[in-house]
Amino acid sequence: YPAVLKNALDIASRPAGQSCWAGKPGAILTVSPGHMGGFGASRHLRQVLSFLDIRMMNQPEGYIADITAALDEQGAISDERMQAHLRKAATAINDWMEQQAP
């Protein structure tokens, strides 16, 4: 995952015992032009977020592979199956966040 995200996670988790992440809900959705859809980065990020006591959504996992095949010339998602998949993922993430609200 990107260094800027790592830095943000590190800074907001300090000082020890006062992390602003503790108890917050989280979810991961990766997008990649390759065939693995960010699987490795997602697995590593999930470990880090769990260590920071972020309550992670476990299912559905979102690995969007070959994203460039779903884009039109302007970069918009033109593939209807991909649009439906992303709507389903967004709904699941929204439902998870609402369930975790105090």
CSV table of N, CA, C and O in Angstrom, one decimal:
chain,number,residue,atom,x,y,z
A,1,TYR,N,0.8,-1.2,0.0
A,1,TYR,CA,0.0,0.0,0.0
A,1,TYR,C,0.9,1.2,0.0
A,1,TYR,O,2.1,1.2,0.4
A,2,PRO,N,0.4,2.4,-0.4
A,2,PRO,CA,1.2,3.6,-0.6
A,2,PRO,C,1.8,4.1,0.7
A,2,PRO,O,1.2,4.0,1.8
A,3,ALA,N,3.0,4.7,0.5
A,3,ALA,CA,3.7,5.2,1.7
A,3,ALA,C,3.0,6.3,2.4
A,3,ALA,O,3.0,6.4,3.6
A,4,VAL,N,2.2,7.1,1.6
A,4,VAL,CA,1.5,8.2,2.3
A,4,VAL,C,0.4,7.6,3.2
A,4,VAL,O,0.1,8.2,4.2
A,5,LEU,N,-0.2,6.5,2.8
A,5,LEU,CA,-1.2,5.9,3.7
A,5,LEU,C,-0.5,5.3,4.9
A,5,LEU,O,-1.0,5.4,6.0
A,6,LYS,N,0.6,4.7,4.8
A,6,LYS,CA,1.4,4.2,5.9
A,6,LYS,C,1.7,5.3,6.9
A,6,LYS,O,1.5,5.2,8.1
A,7,ASN,N,2.2,6.4,6.4
A,7,ASN,CA,2.5,7.6,7.2
A,7,ASN,C,1.3,8.1,8.0
A,7,ASN,O,1.3,8.4,9.2
A,8,ALA,N,0.1,8.2,7.3
A,8,ALA,CA,-1.1,8.6,7.9
A,8,ALA,C,-1.5,7.7,9.1
A,8,ALA,O,-1.9,8.1,10.2
A,9,LEU,N,-1.4,6.4,8.8
A,9,LEU,CA,-1.8,5.4,9.8
A,9,LEU,C,-0.9,5.5,11.0
A,9,LEU,O,-1.3,5.4,12.2
A,10,ASP,N,0.4,5.6,10.7
A,10,ASP,CA,1.4,5.7,11.8
A,10,ASP,C,1.2,6.9,12.7
A,10,ASP,O,1.2,6.9,13.9
A,11,ILE,N,1.1,8.1,12.0
A,11,ILE,CA,1.0,9.3,12.8
A,11,ILE,C,-0.3,9.4,13.6
A,11,ILE,O,-0.3,9.7,14.8
A,12,ALA,N,-1.4,8.9,13.1
A,12,ALA,CA,-2.7,8.9,13.8
A,12,ALA,C,-2.8,7.9,14.9
A,12,ALA,O,-3.7,7.9,15.7
A,13,SER,N,-1.8,6.9,14.9
A,13,SER,CA,-1.8,5.9,15.9
A,13,SER,C,-0.9,6.2,17.1
A,13,SER,O,-0.8,5.4,18.0
A,14,ARG,N,-0.4,7.4,17.1
A,14,ARG,CA,0.5,7.9,18.2
A,14,ARG,C,-0.1,8.9,19.0
A,14,ARG,O,-1.0,9.7,18.6
A,15,PRO,N,0.3,9.1,20.3
A,15,PRO,CA,1.2,8.3,21.0
A,15,PRO,C,0.6,6.9,21.4
A,15,PRO,O,-0.6,6.8,21.3
A,16,ALA,N,1.4,6.0,21.7
A,16,ALA,CA,0.9,4.6,22.1
A,16,ALA,C,-0.2,4.7,23.1
A,16,ALA,O,-0.1,5.5,24.1
A,17,GLY,N,-1.2,3.9,22.8
A,17,GLY,CA,-2.4,3.9,23.7
A,17,GLY,C,-3.4,5.0,23.5
A,17,GLY,O,-4.4,5.1,24.2
A,18,GLN,N,-3.1,5.9,22.5
A,18,GLN,CA,-4.0,7.0,22.2
A,18,GLN,C,-4.4,7.1,20.7
A,18,GLN,O,-4.6,8.1,20.2
A,19,SER,N,-4.4,5.9,20.1
A,19,SER,CA,-4.6,5.9,18.7
A,19,SER,C,-6.1,6.4,18.4
A,19,SER,O,-7.0,6.0,19.0
A,20,CYS,N,-6.2,7.3,17.4
A,20,CYS,CA,-7.5,7.7,17.0
A,20,CYS,C,-8.2,6.6,16.1
A,20,CYS,O,-9.4,6.8,15.9
A,21,TRP,N,-7.5,5.6,15.8
A,21,TRP,CA,-8.1,4.5,14.9
A,21,TRP,C,-8.9,3.5,15.8
A,21,TRP,O,-9.7,2.8,15.3
A,22,ALA,N,-8.5,3.4,17.0
A,22,ALA,CA,-9.1,2.3,17.9
A,22,ALA,C,-10.6,2.3,17.9
A,22,ALA,O,-11.3,3.3,18.1
A,23,GLY,N,-11.2,1.1,17.5
A,23,GLY,CA,-12.6,0.9,17.6
A,23,GLY,C,-13.3,1.4,16.4
A,23,GLY,O,-14.6,1.2,16.3
A,24,LYS,N,-12.7,2.0,15.4
A,24,LYS,CA,-13.3,2.6,14.2
A,24,LYS,C,-13.6,1.4,13.2
A,24,LYS,O,-12.8,0.5,13.1
A,25,PRO,N,-14.7,1.5,12.5
A,25,PRO,CA,-14.9,0.5,11.4
A,25,PRO,C,-14.0,0.8,10.2
A,25,PRO,O,-13.7,1.9,9.9
A,26,GLY,N,-13.7,-0.3,9.5
A,26,GLY,CA,-12.9,-0.1,8.3
A,26,GLY,C,-13.2,-1.2,7.2
A,26,GLY,O,-13.8,-2.2,7.6
A,27,ALA,N,-12.9,-0.9,6.0
A,27,ALA,CA,-13.1,-1.8,4.9
A,27,ALA,C,-12.0,-1.5,3.8
A,27,ALA,O,-11.5,-0.4,3.8
A,28,ILE,N,-11.7,-2.5,3.1
A,28,ILE,CA,-10.7,-2.4,2.0
A,28,ILE,C,-11.3,-2.8,0.7
A,28,ILE,O,-11.9,-3.9,0.6
A,29,LEU,N,-11.1,-2.0,-0.3
A,29,LEU,CA,-11.4,-2.3,-1.7
A,29,LEU,C,-10.2,-1.9,-2.6
A,29,LEU,O,-9.8,-0.7,-2.5
A,30,THR,N,-9.6,-2.8,-3.2
A,30,THR,CA,-8.5,-2.5,-4.1
A,30,THR,C,-8.8,-2.6,-5.5
A,30,THR,O,-9.7,-3.3,-6.0
A,31,VAL,N,-8.1,-1.8,-6.3
A,31,VAL,CA,-8.3,-1.7,-7.7
A,31,VAL,C,-6.9,-1.8,-8.4
A,31,VAL,O,-6.0,-1.1,-7.9
A,32,SER,N,-6.8,-2.6,-9.4
A,32,SER,CA,-5.5,-2.8,-10.1
A,32,SER,C,-5.7,-3.0,-11.6
A,32,SER,O,-6.7,-3.6,-12.0
A,33,PRO,N,-4.7,-2.5,-12.3
A,33,PRO,CA,-4.7,-2.9,-13.8
A,33,PRO,C,-4.3,-4.3,-14.0
A,33,PRO,O,-4.5,-4.9,-15.1
A,34,GLY,N,-3.7,-5.0,-13.0
A,34,GLY,CA,-3.2,-6.3,-13.1
A,34,GLY,C,-4.2,-7.4,-12.8
A,34,GLY,O,-5.4,-7.1,-12.5
A,35,HIS,N,-3.8,-8.6,-12.8
A,35,HIS,CA,-4.8,-9.7,-12.7
A,35,HIS,C,-5.0,-10.1,-11.2
A,35,HIS,O,-6.0,-10.8,-10.9
A,36,MET,N,-4.2,-9.6,-10.3
A,36,MET,CA,-4.4,-10.0,-8.9
A,36,MET,C,-5.3,-9.0,-8.1
A,36,MET,O,-5.7,-9.2,-7.0
A,37,GLY,N,-5.6,-7.8,-8.7
A,37,GLY,CA,-6.5,-6.9,-8.1
A,37,GLY,C,-6.1,-6.3,-6.7
A,37,GLY,O,-6.9,-6.0,-5.9
A,38,GLY,N,-4.8,-6.2,-6.5
A,38,GLY,CA,-4.3,-5.7,-5.2
A,38,GLY,C,-4.3,-6.6,-4.1
A,38,GLY,O,-4.3,-6.2,-2.9
A,39,PHE,N,-4.4,-7.9,-4.3
A,39,PHE,CA,-4.5,-8.9,-3.3
A,39,PHE,C,-3.4,-8.8,-2.2
A,39,PHE,O,-3.7,-8.8,-1.0
A,40,GLY,N,-2.2,-8.7,-2.7
A,40,GLY,CA,-1.0,-8.7,-1.7
A,40,GLY,C,-1.1,-7.4,-0.8
A,40,GLY,O,-0.9,-7.5,0.4
A,41,ALA,N,-1.3,-6.3,-1.4
A,41,ALA,CA,-1.4,-5.0,-0.7
A,41,ALA,C,-2.6,-5.1,0.3
A,41,ALA,O,-2.5,-4.6,1.4
A,42,SER,N,-3.7,-5.6,-0.1
A,42,SER,CA,-4.9,-5.7,0.7
A,42,SER,C,-4.6,-6.6,1.9
A,42,SER,O,-5.0,-6.3,3.1
A,43,ARG,N,-4.0,-7.7,1.7
A,43,ARG,CA,-3.6,-8.7,2.8
A,43,ARG,C,-2.7,-8.0,3.8
A,43,ARG,O,-3.0,-8.0,5.0
A,44,HIS,N,-1.7,-7.3,3.4
A,44,HIS,CA,-0.8,-6.6,4.3
A,44,HIS,C,-1.5,-5.5,5.0
A,44,HIS,O,-1.4,-5.3,6.2
A,45,LEU,N,-2.3,-4.7,4.3
A,45,LEU,CA,-3.0,-3.6,4.9
A,45,LEU,C,-4.0,-4.1,5.9
A,45,LEU,O,-4.1,-3.5,7.0
A,46,ARG,N,-4.7,-5.2,5.7
A,46,ARG,CA,-5.6,-5.7,6.6
A,46,ARG,C,-4.9,-6.1,8.0
A,46,ARG,O,-5.4,-5.9,9.0
A,47,GLN,N,-3.7,-6.6,7.9
A,47,GLN,CA,-2.9,-7.0,9.1
A,47,GLN,C,-2.6,-5.7,9.9
A,47,GLN,O,-2.8,-5.7,11.1
A,48,VAL,N,-2.2,-4.7,9.2
A,48,VAL,CA,-1.9,-3.4,9.8
A,48,VAL,C,-3.1,-2.8,10.5
A,48,VAL,O,-3.1,-2.4,11.7
A,49,LEU,N,-4.2,-2.7,9.8
A,49,LEU,CA,-5.4,-2.1,10.3
A,49,LEU,C,-6.0,-2.9,11.5
A,49,LEU,O,-6.4,-2.3,12.5
A,50,SER,N,-5.9,-4.2,11.4
A,50,SER,CA,-6.3,-5.0,12.6
A,50,SER,C,-5.5,-4.7,13.8
A,50,SER,O,-6.0,-4.7,14.9
A,51,PHE,N,-4.2,-4.6,13.6
A,51,PHE,CA,-3.2,-4.3,14.7
A,51,PHE,C,-3.6,-3.0,15.3
A,51,PHE,O,-3.5,-2.8,16.6
A,52,LEU,N,-4.1,-2.0,14.5
A,52,LEU,CA,-4.4,-0.7,15.0
A,52,LEU,C,-5.8,-0.7,15.7
A,52,LEU,O,-6.4,0.3,16.0
A,53,ASP,N,-6.4,-1.9,15.8
A,53,ASP,CA,-7.7,-2.0,16.5
A,53,ASP,C,-8.9,-1.4,15.7
A,53,ASP,O,-9.9,-1.0,16.2
A,54,ILE,N,-8.7,-1.5,14.3
A,54,ILE,CA,-9.8,-1.0,13.5
A,54,ILE,C,-10.7,-2.3,13.2
A,54,ILE,O,-10.2,-3.3,12.9
A,55,ARG,N,-12.0,-2.1,13.4
A,55,ARG,CA,-12.9,-3.2,13.2
A,55,ARG,C,-13.1,-3.4,11.7
A,55,ARG,O,-13.9,-2.7,11.1
A,56,MET,N,-12.5,-4.4,11.2
A,56,MET,CA,-12.5,-4.6,9.7
A,56,MET,C,-13.7,-5.4,9.2
A,56,MET,O,-14.1,-6.4,9.8
A,57,MET,N,-14.3,-5.0,8.1
A,57,MET,CA,-15.3,-5.7,7.4
A,57,MET,C,-14.6,-6.9,6.8
A,57,MET,O,-13.6,-6.7,6.1
A,58,ASN,N,-15.1,-8.1,7.0
A,58,ASN,CA,-14.5,-9.3,6.5
A,58,ASN,C,-15.0,-9.7,5.1
A,58,ASN,O,-14.2,-10.2,4.3
A,59,GLN,N,-16.3,-9.6,4.9
A,59,GLN,CA,-16.9,-10.0,3.6
A,59,GLN,C,-17.8,-8.9,3.1
A,59,GLN,O,-18.5,-8.3,4.0
A,60,PRO,N,-18.0,-8.6,1.9
A,60,PRO,CA,-17.2,-9.2,0.8
A,60,PRO,C,-15.8,-8.6,0.7
A,60,PRO,O,-15.7,-7.4,1.1
A,61,GLU,N,-14.9,-9.3,0.3
A,61,GLU,CA,-13.5,-8.7,0.0
A,61,GLU,C,-13.6,-8.2,-1.4
A,61,GLU,O,-14.2,-8.7,-2.3
A,62,GLY,N,-13.0,-7.0,-1.6
A,62,GLY,CA,-13.0,-6.4,-2.9
A,62,GLY,C,-11.7,-6.3,-3.6
A,62,GLY,O,-10.9,-5.5,-3.2
A,63,TYR,N,-11.5,-7.1,-4.6
A,63,TYR,CA,-10.3,-7.1,-5.4
A,63,TYR,C,-10.7,-6.8,-6.8
A,63,TYR,O,-11.2,-7.7,-7.5
A,64,ILE,N,-10.6,-5.6,-7.3
A,64,ILE,CA,-11.0,-5.3,-8.6
A,64,ILE,C,-9.8,-5.4,-9.5
A,64,ILE,O,-8.8,-4.6,-9.4
A,65,ALA,N,-9.8,-6.4,-10.4
A,65,ALA,CA,-8.6,-6.7,-11.3
A,65,ALA,C,-9.0,-6.2,-12.7
A,65,ALA,O,-10.1,-6.0,-13.0
A,66,ASP,N,-7.9,-5.9,-13.5
A,66,ASP,CA,-8.1,-5.6,-14.9
A,66,ASP,C,-9.0,-4.4,-15.0
A,66,ASP,O,-9.8,-4.4,-15.9
A,67,ILE,N,-8.9,-3.4,-14.2
A,67,ILE,CA,-9.8,-2.2,-14.2
A,67,ILE,C,-9.8,-1.5,-15.6
A,67,ILE,O,-10.8,-1.0,-16.0
A,68,THR,N,-8.6,-1.4,-16.2
A,68,THR,CA,-8.5,-0.7,-17.5
A,68,THR,C,-9.4,-1.3,-18.5
A,68,THR,O,-9.9,-0.5,-19.4
A,69,ALA,N,-9.7,-2.6,-18.5
A,69,ALA,CA,-10.7,-3.2,-19.4
A,69,ALA,C,-12.1,-2.7,-19.2
A,69,ALA,O,-12.9,-2.8,-20.2
A,70,ALA,N,-12.4,-2.1,-18.1
A,70,ALA,CA,-13.7,-1.7,-17.8
A,70,ALA,C,-13.9,-0.2,-18.0
A,70,ALA,O,-15.0,0.4,-17.8
A,71,LEU,N,-12.9,0.5,-18.4
A,71,LEU,CA,-12.9,2.0,-18.6
A,71,LEU,C,-13.1,2.4,-20.0
A,71,LEU,O,-12.6,1.7,-21.0
A,72,ASP,N,-13.8,3.5,-20.2
A,72,ASP,CA,-13.9,4.1,-21.6
A,72,ASP,C,-12.8,5.1,-21.8
A,72,ASP,O,-11.9,5.2,-21.0
A,73,GLU,N,-12.8,5.7,-23.0
A,73,GLU,CA,-11.7,6.7,-23.3
A,73,GLU,C,-11.5,7.8,-22.3
A,73,GLU,O,-10.5,8.4,-22.2
A,74,GLN,N,-12.6,8.2,-21.6
A,74,GLN,CA,-12.5,9.3,-20.7
A,74,GLN,C,-12.1,8.8,-19.3
A,74,GLN,O,-12.0,9.6,-18.4
A,75,GLY,N,-12.0,7.5,-19.1
A,75,GLY,CA,-11.6,7.0,-17.8
A,75,GLY,C,-12.8,6.6,-16.9
A,75,GLY,O,-12.6,6.3,-15.8
A,76,ALA,N,-14.0,6.7,-17.5
A,76,ALA,CA,-15.2,6.4,-16.7
A,76,ALA,C,-15.4,4.9,-16.8
A,76,ALA,O,-15.1,4.2,-17.8
A,77,ILE,N,-16.1,4.3,-15.8
A,77,ILE,CA,-16.4,2.9,-15.8
A,77,ILE,C,-17.6,2.6,-16.7
A,77,ILE,O,-18.7,3.0,-16.4
A,78,SER,N,-17.3,2.0,-17.8
A,78,SER,CA,-18.4,1.8,-18.8
A,78,SER,C,-18.9,0.3,-18.8
A,78,SER,O,-20.0,0.1,-19.3
A,79,ASP,N,-18.2,-0.6,-18.2
A,79,ASP,CA,-18.6,-2.0,-18.1
A,79,ASP,C,-19.7,-2.1,-17.1
A,79,ASP,O,-19.6,-1.8,-15.9
A,80,GLU,N,-20.9,-2.6,-17.6
A,80,GLU,CA,-22.1,-2.7,-16.7
A,80,GLU,C,-21.9,-3.7,-15.6
A,80,GLU,O,-22.3,-3.5,-14.5
A,81,ARG,N,-21.2,-4.8,-15.9
A,81,ARG,CA,-20.9,-5.8,-14.8
A,81,ARG,C,-20.0,-5.2,-13.7
A,81,ARG,O,-20.3,-5.4,-12.5
A,82,MET,N,-19.0,-4.4,-14.1
A,82,MET,CA,-18.2,-3.7,-13.1
A,82,MET,C,-19.0,-2.7,-12.3
A,82,MET,O,-18.8,-2.6,-11.1
A,83,GLN,N,-19.8,-1.9,-13.0
A,83,GLN,CA,-20.7,-1.0,-12.3
A,83,GLN,C,-21.5,-1.7,-11.3
A,83,GLN,O,-21.6,-1.2,-10.1
A,84,ALA,N,-22.1,-2.8,-11.6
A,84,ALA,CA,-23.0,-3.5,-10.7
A,84,ALA,C,-22.1,-4.1,-9.5
A,84,ALA,O,-22.6,-4.0,-8.4
A,85,HIS,N,-21.0,-4.6,-9.8
A,85,HIS,CA,-20.1,-5.1,-8.8
A,85,HIS,C,-19.7,-4.0,-7.8
A,85,HIS,O,-19.7,-4.2,-6.6
A,86,LEU,N,-19.3,-2.8,-8.3
A,86,LEU,CA,-18.9,-1.7,-7.4
A,86,LEU,C,-20.1,-1.2,-6.6
A,86,LEU,O,-20.0,-0.8,-5.5
A,87,ARG,N,-21.3,-1.2,-7.2
A,87,ARG,CA,-22.5,-0.8,-6.4
A,87,ARG,C,-22.7,-1.7,-5.3
A,87,ARG,O,-23.0,-1.3,-4.2
A,88,LYS,N,-22.6,-3.0,-5.6
A,88,LYS,CA,-22.8,-4.0,-4.5
A,88,LYS,C,-21.7,-3.9,-3.4
A,88,LYS,O,-22.1,-3.9,-2.2
A,89,ALA,N,-20.5,-3.6,-3.8
A,89,ALA,CA,-19.4,-3.4,-2.8
A,89,ALA,C,-19.7,-2.2,-2.0
A,89,ALA,O,-19.5,-2.2,-0.7
A,90,ALA,N,-20.1,-1.1,-2.6
A,90,ALA,CA,-20.3,0.2,-1.9
A,90,ALA,C,-21.5,0.0,-1.0
A,90,ALA,O,-21.5,0.5,0.2
A,91,THR,N,-22.5,-0.7,-1.4
A,91,THR,CA,-23.7,-1.0,-0.5
A,91,THR,C,-23.2,-1.8,0.8
A,91,THR,O,-23.6,-1.5,1.9
A,92,ALA,N,-22.4,-2.8,0.5
A,92,ALA,CA,-21.9,-3.6,1.6
A,92,ALA,C,-21.1,-2.8,2.6
A,92,ALA,O,-21.2,-3.0,3.8
A,93,ILE,N,-20.2,-2.0,2.1
A,93,ILE,CA,-19.4,-1.1,2.9
A,93,ILE,C,-20.2,-0.2,3.7
A,93,ILE,O,-20.1,0.0,4.9
A,94,ASN,N,-21.2,0.5,3.0
A,94,ASN,CA,-22.1,1.4,3.7
A,94,ASN,C,-22.9,0.7,4.8
A,94,ASN,O,-23.0,1.2,6.0
A,95,ASP,N,-23.4,-0.5,4.6
A,95,ASP,CA,-24.2,-1.2,5.6
A,95,ASP,C,-23.2,-1.6,6.8
A,95,ASP,O,-23.7,-1.5,7.9
A,96,TRP,N,-22.0,-2.0,6.5
A,96,TRP,CA,-21.0,-2.3,7.6
A,96,TRP,C,-20.8,-1.1,8.4
A,96,TRP,O,-20.8,-1.2,9.7
A,97,MET,N,-20.6,0.0,7.8
A,97,MET,CA,-20.3,1.3,8.6
A,97,MET,C,-21.5,1.6,9.5
A,97,MET,O,-21.3,2.0,10.6
A,98,GLU,N,-22.7,1.5,8.9
A,98,GLU,CA,-23.9,1.8,9.7
A,98,GLU,C,-24.1,0.9,10.9
A,98,GLU,O,-24.5,1.3,12.0
A,99,GLN,N,-23.7,-0.4,10.7
A,99,GLN,CA,-23.8,-1.4,11.8
A,99,GLN,C,-22.9,-1.1,12.9
A,99,GLN,O,-23.1,-1.4,14.0
A,100,GLN,N,-21.7,-0.5,12.5
A,100,GLN,CA,-20.7,-0.3,13.5
A,100,GLN,C,-20.8,1.1,14.2
A,100,GLN,O,-20.1,1.3,15.2
A,101,ALA,N,-21.8,1.9,13.8
A,101,ALA,CA,-21.9,3.2,14.4
A,101,ALA,C,-22.4,3.1,15.8
A,101,ALA,O,-23.2,2.2,16.1
A,102,PRO,N,-21.9,3.9,16.7
A,102,PRO,CA,-22.3,3.9,18.1
A,102,PRO,C,-23.7,4.2,18.3
A,102,PRO,O,-24.3,4.9,17.6
